[in-house]
Short mmCIF file of C-alpha atoms in Angstrom, two decimals:
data_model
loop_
_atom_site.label_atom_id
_atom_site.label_comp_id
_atom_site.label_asym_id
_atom_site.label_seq_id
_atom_site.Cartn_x
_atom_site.Cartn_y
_atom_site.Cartn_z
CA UNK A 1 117.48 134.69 127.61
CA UNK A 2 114.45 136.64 127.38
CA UNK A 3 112.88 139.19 129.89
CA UNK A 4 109.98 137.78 131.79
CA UNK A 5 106.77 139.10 131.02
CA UNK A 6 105.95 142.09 133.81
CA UNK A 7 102.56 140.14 134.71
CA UNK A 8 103.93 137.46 134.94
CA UNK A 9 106.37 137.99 137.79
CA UNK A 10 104.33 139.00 140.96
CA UNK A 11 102.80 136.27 143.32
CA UNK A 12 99.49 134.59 143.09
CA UNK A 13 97.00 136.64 145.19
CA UNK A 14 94.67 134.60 147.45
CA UNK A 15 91.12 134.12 146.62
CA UNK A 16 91.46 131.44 143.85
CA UNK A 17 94.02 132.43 141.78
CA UNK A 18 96.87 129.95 142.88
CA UNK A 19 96.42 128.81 139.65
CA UNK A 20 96.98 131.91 137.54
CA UNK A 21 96.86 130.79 133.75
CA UNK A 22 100.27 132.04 132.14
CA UNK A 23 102.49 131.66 128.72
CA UNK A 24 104.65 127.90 128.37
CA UNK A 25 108.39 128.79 128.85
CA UNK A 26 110.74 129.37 126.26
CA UNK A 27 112.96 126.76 125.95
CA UNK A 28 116.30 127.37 124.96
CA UNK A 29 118.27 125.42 121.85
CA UNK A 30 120.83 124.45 124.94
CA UNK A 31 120.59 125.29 128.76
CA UNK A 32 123.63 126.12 130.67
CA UNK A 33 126.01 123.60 131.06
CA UNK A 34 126.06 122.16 134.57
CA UNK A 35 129.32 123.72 136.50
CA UNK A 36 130.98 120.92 138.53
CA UNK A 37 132.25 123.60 140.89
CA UNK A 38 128.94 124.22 141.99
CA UNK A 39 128.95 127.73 141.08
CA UNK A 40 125.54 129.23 138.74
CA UNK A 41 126.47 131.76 136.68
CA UNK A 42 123.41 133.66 135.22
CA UNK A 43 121.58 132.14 132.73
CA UNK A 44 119.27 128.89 132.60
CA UNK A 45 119.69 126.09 133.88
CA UNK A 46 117.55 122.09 133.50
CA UNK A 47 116.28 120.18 136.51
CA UNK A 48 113.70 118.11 137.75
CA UNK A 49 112.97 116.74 141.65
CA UNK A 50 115.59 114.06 142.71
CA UNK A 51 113.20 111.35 143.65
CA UNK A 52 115.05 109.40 145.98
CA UNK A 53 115.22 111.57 148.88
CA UNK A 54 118.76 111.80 149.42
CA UNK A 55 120.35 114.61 150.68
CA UNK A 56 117.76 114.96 152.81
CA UNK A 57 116.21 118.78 153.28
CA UNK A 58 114.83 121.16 155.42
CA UNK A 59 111.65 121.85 155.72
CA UNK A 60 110.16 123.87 153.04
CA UNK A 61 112.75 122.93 150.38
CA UNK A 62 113.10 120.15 147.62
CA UNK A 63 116.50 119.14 145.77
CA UNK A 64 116.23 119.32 142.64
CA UNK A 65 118.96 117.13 140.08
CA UNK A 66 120.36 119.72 137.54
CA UNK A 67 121.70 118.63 133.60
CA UNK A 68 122.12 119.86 130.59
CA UNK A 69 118.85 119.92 128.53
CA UNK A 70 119.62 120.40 124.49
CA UNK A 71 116.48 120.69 121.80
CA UNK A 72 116.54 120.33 118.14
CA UNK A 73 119.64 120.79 116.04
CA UNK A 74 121.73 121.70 119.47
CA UNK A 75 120.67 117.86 119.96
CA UNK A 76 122.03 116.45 117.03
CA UNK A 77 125.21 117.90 117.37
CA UNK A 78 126.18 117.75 120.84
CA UNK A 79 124.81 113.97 120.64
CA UNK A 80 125.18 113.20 117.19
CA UNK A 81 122.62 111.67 114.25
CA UNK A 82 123.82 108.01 114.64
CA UNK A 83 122.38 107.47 118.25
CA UNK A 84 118.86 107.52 117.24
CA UNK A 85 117.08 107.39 120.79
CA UNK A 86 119.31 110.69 121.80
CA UNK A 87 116.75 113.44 120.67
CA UNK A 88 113.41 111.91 120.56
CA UNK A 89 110.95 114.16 120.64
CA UNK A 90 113.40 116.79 119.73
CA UNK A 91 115.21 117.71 122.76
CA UNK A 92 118.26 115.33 125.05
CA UNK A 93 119.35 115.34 128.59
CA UNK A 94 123.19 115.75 129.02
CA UNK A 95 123.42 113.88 132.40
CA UNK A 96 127.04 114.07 133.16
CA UNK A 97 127.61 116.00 135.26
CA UNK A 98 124.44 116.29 137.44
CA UNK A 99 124.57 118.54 140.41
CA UNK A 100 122.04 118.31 143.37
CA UNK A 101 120.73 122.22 144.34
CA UNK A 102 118.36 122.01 147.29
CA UNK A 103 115.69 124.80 146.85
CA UNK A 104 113.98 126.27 149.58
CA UNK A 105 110.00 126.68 148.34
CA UNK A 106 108.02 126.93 151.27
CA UNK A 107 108.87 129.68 154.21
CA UNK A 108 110.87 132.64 155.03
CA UNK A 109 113.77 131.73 152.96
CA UNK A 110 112.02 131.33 149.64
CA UNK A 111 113.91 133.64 147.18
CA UNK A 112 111.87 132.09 143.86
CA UNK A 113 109.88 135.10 142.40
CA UNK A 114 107.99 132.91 139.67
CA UNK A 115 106.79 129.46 139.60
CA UNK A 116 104.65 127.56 136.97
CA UNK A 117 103.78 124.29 136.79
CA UNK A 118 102.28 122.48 133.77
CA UNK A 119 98.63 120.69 133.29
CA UNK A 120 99.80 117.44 131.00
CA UNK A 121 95.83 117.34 130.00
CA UNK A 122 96.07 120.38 128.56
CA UNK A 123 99.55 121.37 128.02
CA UNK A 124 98.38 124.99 129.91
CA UNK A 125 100.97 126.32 132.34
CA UNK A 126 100.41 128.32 135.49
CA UNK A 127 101.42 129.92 137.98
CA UNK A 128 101.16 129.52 141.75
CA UNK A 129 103.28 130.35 144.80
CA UNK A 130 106.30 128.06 145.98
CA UNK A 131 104.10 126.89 149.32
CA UNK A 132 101.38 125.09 146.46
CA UNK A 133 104.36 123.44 144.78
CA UNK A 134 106.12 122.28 147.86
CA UNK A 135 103.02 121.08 149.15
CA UNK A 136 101.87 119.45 145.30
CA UNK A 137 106.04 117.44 145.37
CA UNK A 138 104.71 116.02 149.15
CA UNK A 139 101.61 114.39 147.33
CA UNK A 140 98.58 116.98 148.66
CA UNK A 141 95.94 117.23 146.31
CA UNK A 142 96.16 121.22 144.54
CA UNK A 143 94.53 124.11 146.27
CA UNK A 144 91.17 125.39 145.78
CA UNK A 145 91.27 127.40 142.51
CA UNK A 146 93.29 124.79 140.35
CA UNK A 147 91.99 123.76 137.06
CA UNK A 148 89.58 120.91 136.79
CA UNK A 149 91.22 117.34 136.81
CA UNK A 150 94.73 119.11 137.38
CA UNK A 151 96.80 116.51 139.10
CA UNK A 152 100.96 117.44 139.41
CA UNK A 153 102.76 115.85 136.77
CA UNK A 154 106.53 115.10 137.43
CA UNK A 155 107.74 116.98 133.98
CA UNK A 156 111.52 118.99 134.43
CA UNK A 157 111.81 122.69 135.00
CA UNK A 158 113.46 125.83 133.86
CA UNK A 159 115.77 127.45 136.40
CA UNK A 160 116.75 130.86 136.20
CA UNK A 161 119.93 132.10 137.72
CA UNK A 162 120.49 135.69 138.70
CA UNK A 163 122.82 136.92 140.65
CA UNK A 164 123.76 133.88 141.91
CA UNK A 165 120.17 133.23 143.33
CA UNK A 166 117.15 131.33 141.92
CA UNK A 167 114.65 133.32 140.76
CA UNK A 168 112.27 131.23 138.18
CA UNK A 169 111.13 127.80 138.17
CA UNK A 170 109.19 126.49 135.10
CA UNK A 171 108.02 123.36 134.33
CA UNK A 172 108.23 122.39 130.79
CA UNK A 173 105.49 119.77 129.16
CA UNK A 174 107.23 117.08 127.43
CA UNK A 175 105.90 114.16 125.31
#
């Protein structure tokens, strides 16, 4: 895992820069497997926004379904070369087990220090607070300030784990 940049870890100030222009994640050859104890240790984790609703939340937070996510020749071997459809693209989702984390984005709770989403125009990640994304997953249009024709695309994300808390959500562009 590699240290965050230092710019890139302090909230979006107001004033039209929500939508703060910042590097695409790295993406590991292999996330963190997904512990069916429900424990995190530190490190990073694969997830994207369970779509059917269920558990439902409180207000202010999303669940998000977390797998293993495995790119180029970490692909091949964990799924091997015969199952062709495995690693398109160059990357596979390990989908047993999955574990449901609810994430609290929006309010006093919110413990996230840095969130980016992803423009699939452009490929051009940024960042913006965890209110924006909440209200972006409940189908509002993006704030003031967001790039022109940016519409929230439903592409995975990057979790960080530290100290048993969540502390980075990125979303990753995938073909």
């Amino acid at each position: 895992m590699t240290a965050p940049d230092p710019d890139t870890t302090t909230e979006p100030t107001a004033l039209g820069s929500e939508y703060r222009p910042v590097a695409s994640p790295d993406v590991p050859a292999s996330t963190q497997a997904v512990p069916v104890d429900g424990t995190y240790p530190d490190g990073i984790y694969y997830a994207s926004v369970s779509e059917d609703g269920d558990p439902a939340t409180d207000v202010g937070a999303v669940v998000f379904e977390v797998v293993q996510l495995l790119s180029g020749p970490a692909c091949l071997a964990h799924f091997g070369v015969e199952d062709e459809d495995a690693c398109v693209n160059d990357y596979g989702i390990e989908t047993e087990p999955t574990i449901n984390v609810e994430i609290q984005l929006d309010g006093p709770d919110t413990q996230v220090e840095f969130i980016s989403v992803v423009d699939a125009a452009t490929q051009q990640s940024y960042q913006i607070s965890g209110s924006e994304l909440y209200e972006l997953l409940l189908g509002a249009l993006p704030s003031l300030g967001a790039p022109v024709d940016y519409l929230y695309s439903g592409f995975g994300f990057l979790v960080t784990y530290e100290g048993g808390e969540i502390t980075r959500l990125e979303q990753w562009w995938t073909p």
